[in-house]
Coordinates of C-alpha atoms in Angstrom, one line a residue:
Chain A
A1 CA 15.4 -0.4 -7.6
Q2 CA 12.3 -1.1 -9.5
L3 CA 9.1 -3.2 -9.6
V4 CA 7.2 -3.7 -12.9
E5 CA 3.8 -5.4 -12.9
S6 CA 2.2 -7.1 -15.9
G7 CA -0.5 -9.6 -16.7
G8 CA -3.6 -7.5 -16.2
G9 CA -6.5 -7.4 -18.6
L10 CA -10.1 -8.0 -19.2
V11 CA -11.6 -11.3 -17.9
Q12 CA -15.1 -12.7 -17.5
P13 CA -16.5 -13.4 -14.1
G14 CA -15.4 -16.8 -12.9
G15 CA -12.2 -16.6 -15.0
S16 CA -8.5 -16.7 -14.1
L17 CA -5.5 -14.4 -14.5
K18 CA -1.9 -14.5 -13.3
L19 CA -0.1 -11.3 -12.5
S20 CA 3.6 -10.9 -12.5
C21 CA 5.9 -8.4 -10.8
V22 CA 9.5 -8.3 -12.0
A23 CA 12.1 -6.8 -9.7
S24 CA 15.4 -5.2 -10.4
G25 CA 18.1 -3.2 -8.7
F26 CA 18.0 -4.9 -5.3
P27 CA 18.5 -8.4 -3.7
F28 CA 15.1 -9.9 -4.5
N29 CA 15.4 -12.9 -2.3
S30 CA 16.1 -10.8 0.8
Y31 CA 12.7 -9.0 0.8
A32 CA 9.1 -9.9 1.6
L33 CA 6.7 -8.7 -1.1
H34 CA 3.1 -7.8 -1.2
W35 CA 0.1 -7.2 -3.4
V36 CA -2.2 -4.2 -2.8
R37 CA -5.1 -3.3 -5.0
Q38 CA -7.2 -0.2 -5.7
A39 CA -10.6 -0.2 -7.2
P40 CA -11.3 2.8 -9.5
G41 CA -11.7 5.9 -7.5
K42 CA -11.4 4.0 -4.2
G43 CA -8.7 3.5 -1.5
L44 CA -6.0 0.9 -1.1
D45 CA -6.7 -2.7 -0.1
Y46 CA -4.0 -5.0 1.2
I47 CA -4.6 -8.5 -0.3
S48 CA -1.5 -10.7 -0.1
G49 CA 2.0 -11.0 1.3
I50 CA 4.9 -13.5 1.1
S51 CA 8.0 -13.8 3.2
S52 CA 11.5 -13.5 1.7
N53 CA 12.0 -17.3 1.7
G54 CA 8.5 -17.9 0.4
G55 CA 7.7 -20.1 3.5
T56 CA 5.0 -17.8 4.9
R57 CA 2.1 -16.4 3.0
Y58 CA -0.9 -14.3 3.8
H59 CA -4.1 -13.7 1.9
A60 CA -6.8 -11.3 3.1
D61 CA -10.3 -12.7 3.6
P62 CA -11.9 -11.3 0.3
V63 CA -9.4 -13.3 -1.8
K64 CA -8.6 -16.2 0.4
D65 CA -9.1 -19.6 -1.4
R66 CA -9.3 -17.7 -4.7
F67 CA -5.9 -16.0 -5.0
S68 CA -2.4 -17.4 -4.4
I69 CA 0.8 -15.4 -4.0
S70 CA 4.1 -17.0 -5.0
R71 CA 7.7 -16.0 -6.0
D72 CA 10.4 -17.3 -8.2
D73 CA 13.7 -16.0 -6.9
S74 CA 15.6 -17.3 -9.9
K75 CA 13.6 -14.9 -12.1
N76 CA 13.3 -12.1 -9.5
T77 CA 9.5 -12.3 -10.0
L78 CA 6.5 -12.2 -7.8
F79 CA 3.2 -13.7 -8.9
L80 CA -0.4 -13.5 -8.0
Q81 CA -2.6 -16.3 -9.4
M82 CA -6.2 -15.1 -9.4
D83 CA -9.0 -17.7 -9.9
S84 CA -12.8 -17.5 -9.7
L85 CA -12.7 -13.8 -10.4
R86 CA -15.6 -11.6 -9.4
L87 CA -16.8 -8.2 -10.5
E88 CA -15.5 -6.7 -7.3
D89 CA -12.0 -7.8 -8.1
T90 CA -11.8 -5.1 -10.7
A91 CA -8.9 -2.9 -9.6
M92 CA -5.4 -1.7 -10.2
Y93 CA -3.0 -4.2 -8.7
F94 CA 0.3 -3.0 -7.2
C95 CA 3.2 -5.0 -6.0
A96 CA 5.2 -3.5 -3.2
R97 CA 8.4 -4.3 -1.2
D98 CA 9.1 -4.3 2.5
Q99 CA 11.2 -1.4 3.7
R100 CA 13.8 -3.8 5.3
T101 CA 15.2 -7.1 4.5
Y102 CA 13.9 -10.3 6.2
S103 CA 11.1 -8.4 8.0
Y104 CA 8.0 -10.1 6.4
G105 CA 5.6 -7.3 6.6
Y106 CA 6.3 -5.8 10.0
V107 CA 7.5 -2.7 8.3
A108 CA 6.2 -0.1 5.8
L109 CA 6.2 -0.5 2.0
D110 CA 8.9 1.6 0.5
L111 CA 9.0 0.5 -3.2
W112 CA 5.9 0.2 -5.4
G113 CA 5.4 -0.7 -9.0
Q114 CA 3.1 1.3 -11.3
G115 CA 0.4 -1.3 -11.2
T116 CA -1.5 -3.5 -13.7
M117 CA -5.2 -3.1 -14.3
V118 CA -7.6 -6.0 -13.9
T119 CA -11.1 -5.6 -15.2
V120 CA -13.7 -8.3 -14.5
S121 CA -16.7 -7.9 -16.7
S122 CA -19.1 -9.9 -18.9
Chain B
E1 CA -9.0 -7.2 12.3
I2 CA -7.8 -3.6 12.8
V3 CA -9.8 -0.9 11.1
M4 CA -8.1 2.4 10.2
T5 CA -10.3 5.5 10.0
Q6 CA -9.0 8.8 8.5
S7 CA -10.4 12.3 8.9
P8 CA -11.4 14.4 7.2
V9 CA -12.2 12.8 3.9
T10 CA -11.3 16.0 2.1
L11 CA -9.3 19.0 3.2
S12 CA -9.3 22.3 1.3
V13 CA -6.1 24.3 1.9
S14 CA -4.3 27.2 0.3
P15 CA -0.7 27.0 -0.8
G16 CA 1.6 28.0 2.0
E17 CA -0.9 27.0 4.7
R18 CA -0.6 24.2 7.2
A19 CA -2.5 21.0 6.7
T20 CA -3.2 18.5 9.5
F21 CA -5.2 15.3 9.2
S22 CA -5.8 12.3 11.4
C23 CA -5.8 8.5 11.4
R24 CA -7.3 6.4 14.1
A25 CA -6.9 2.7 14.7
S26 CA -9.6 0.5 16.1
Q27 CA -7.0 -1.0 18.5
S28 CA -3.5 -0.2 19.4
V29 CA -0.8 -0.5 16.7
G30 CA 2.0 0.9 18.8
S31 CA 4.1 3.0 16.4
D32 CA 3.6 0.6 13.5
L33 CA 2.0 3.2 11.3
A34 CA 3.0 4.5 7.9
W35 CA 1.7 7.4 5.8
Y36 CA 1.7 7.3 2.0
Q37 CA 1.0 10.0 -0.6
Q38 CA -0.7 9.1 -3.9
K39 CA -1.2 11.4 -6.9
P40 CA -3.6 10.6 -9.8
G41 CA -2.3 7.8 -12.0
Q42 CA 0.7 7.1 -9.8
A43 CA 1.6 4.5 -7.2
P44 CA 1.6 5.4 -3.5
R45 CA 4.8 6.9 -2.1
L46 CA 6.1 6.2 1.4
L47 CA 6.3 9.4 3.4
I48 CA 6.4 8.4 7.1
F49 CA 7.2 5.1 8.9
G50 CA 7.3 4.2 12.5
A51 CA 4.6 6.9 13.0
S52 CA 7.1 9.8 13.0
S53 CA 10.2 8.9 10.8
R54 CA 10.5 10.5 7.4
A55 CA 11.3 8.1 4.5
T56 CA 14.3 8.8 2.3
S57 CA 14.1 12.1 0.4
I58 CA 10.9 13.3 2.0
P59 CA 11.0 17.0 2.8
A60 CA 11.1 18.2 6.4
R61 CA 7.7 19.9 6.0
F62 CA 6.1 16.5 6.4
S63 CA 5.9 15.3 10.0
G64 CA 4.0 12.5 11.7
T65 CA 3.1 12.1 15.4
G66 CA 1.1 9.7 17.6
S67 CA 1.2 6.2 18.9
G68 CA -1.3 3.6 20.0
T69 CA -4.6 4.5 18.3
E70 CA -4.3 8.2 17.3
F71 CA -2.0 9.5 14.6
T72 CA -1.5 12.8 12.8
L73 CA 0.2 13.9 9.6
T74 CA 1.1 17.5 9.3
I75 CA 2.4 19.4 6.2
S76 CA 3.8 22.6 7.6
S77 CA 3.5 24.8 4.5
L78 CA 1.7 23.3 1.5
E79 CA 3.4 23.4 -1.9
S80 CA 1.7 22.8 -5.2
E81 CA 3.1 19.2 -5.5
D82 CA 1.6 18.3 -2.1
F83 CA -2.0 18.3 -3.3
A84 CA -2.8 14.6 -3.4
V85 CA -4.4 11.8 -1.4
Y86 CA -2.8 10.6 1.8
F87 CA -3.3 7.1 3.2
C88 CA -2.3 5.7 6.6
Q89 CA -1.5 2.0 7.0
Q90 CA -0.9 -0.1 10.1
Y91 CA 1.7 -2.9 9.9
H92 CA 1.2 -4.1 13.5
D93 CA -1.1 -7.0 12.6
W94 CA -2.6 -8.8 9.6
P95 CA -4.1 -7.7 7.3
R96 CA -2.0 -4.6 6.8
A97 CA -5.0 -2.3 6.7
F98 CA -5.1 1.1 5.1
G99 CA -7.3 4.0 6.0
Q100 CA -9.7 5.2 3.3
G101 CA -7.6 8.3 2.5
T102 CA -7.7 12.1 2.9
K103 CA -7.7 14.2 -0.2
V104 CA -5.9 17.5 0.1
E105 CA -7.2 19.9 -2.5
I106 CA -6.5 23.5 -3.4
K107 CA -8.8 26.0 -1.7

């Protein structure tokens, strides 16, 4: 089982970026998935989650109304659309999987990608 | 919103010694508590879930205890690969908050 993120890069304040997380080695459509970020030298911040069927989504307050999580089960891919980016959004962005199927976040995160770096700077 | 607080921020320990550090929740999370280990440049790795159950392939020297608002992670005899940062996370309520981390460094 594996998660591989991509789509990070350098973007100006106010800009947009779309992150992807491609999954392999497990039944993608059976698992809730999440995005967690880590600013340089800092701790982990939970930002978004989506249920296995995509019907329930959560966004933490710092990103609500600016970021949107989605999934395409036909492509085994999780997305994070990031708009109106701010300097404080600079971080490594990790995708992660629920430990059990059909649990939508009420379990630990047992599989993580290696992350993709997002830098917001003028 | 539940706030997770870890202590100490840094713990200096010699190889072979025991390391114990804490995680406190601002309100009860039952046993919905996980511990993760993170090494520089790597993704977090799940160690403990359900406050006290070891994840797959995690050595027995790692143990977790607690429930409600007070939790502890113990490494019974530190090995060189255990020097890392450890985070707790509650998954009882949204957002799935993490503690700020405890860095275990070589004494």
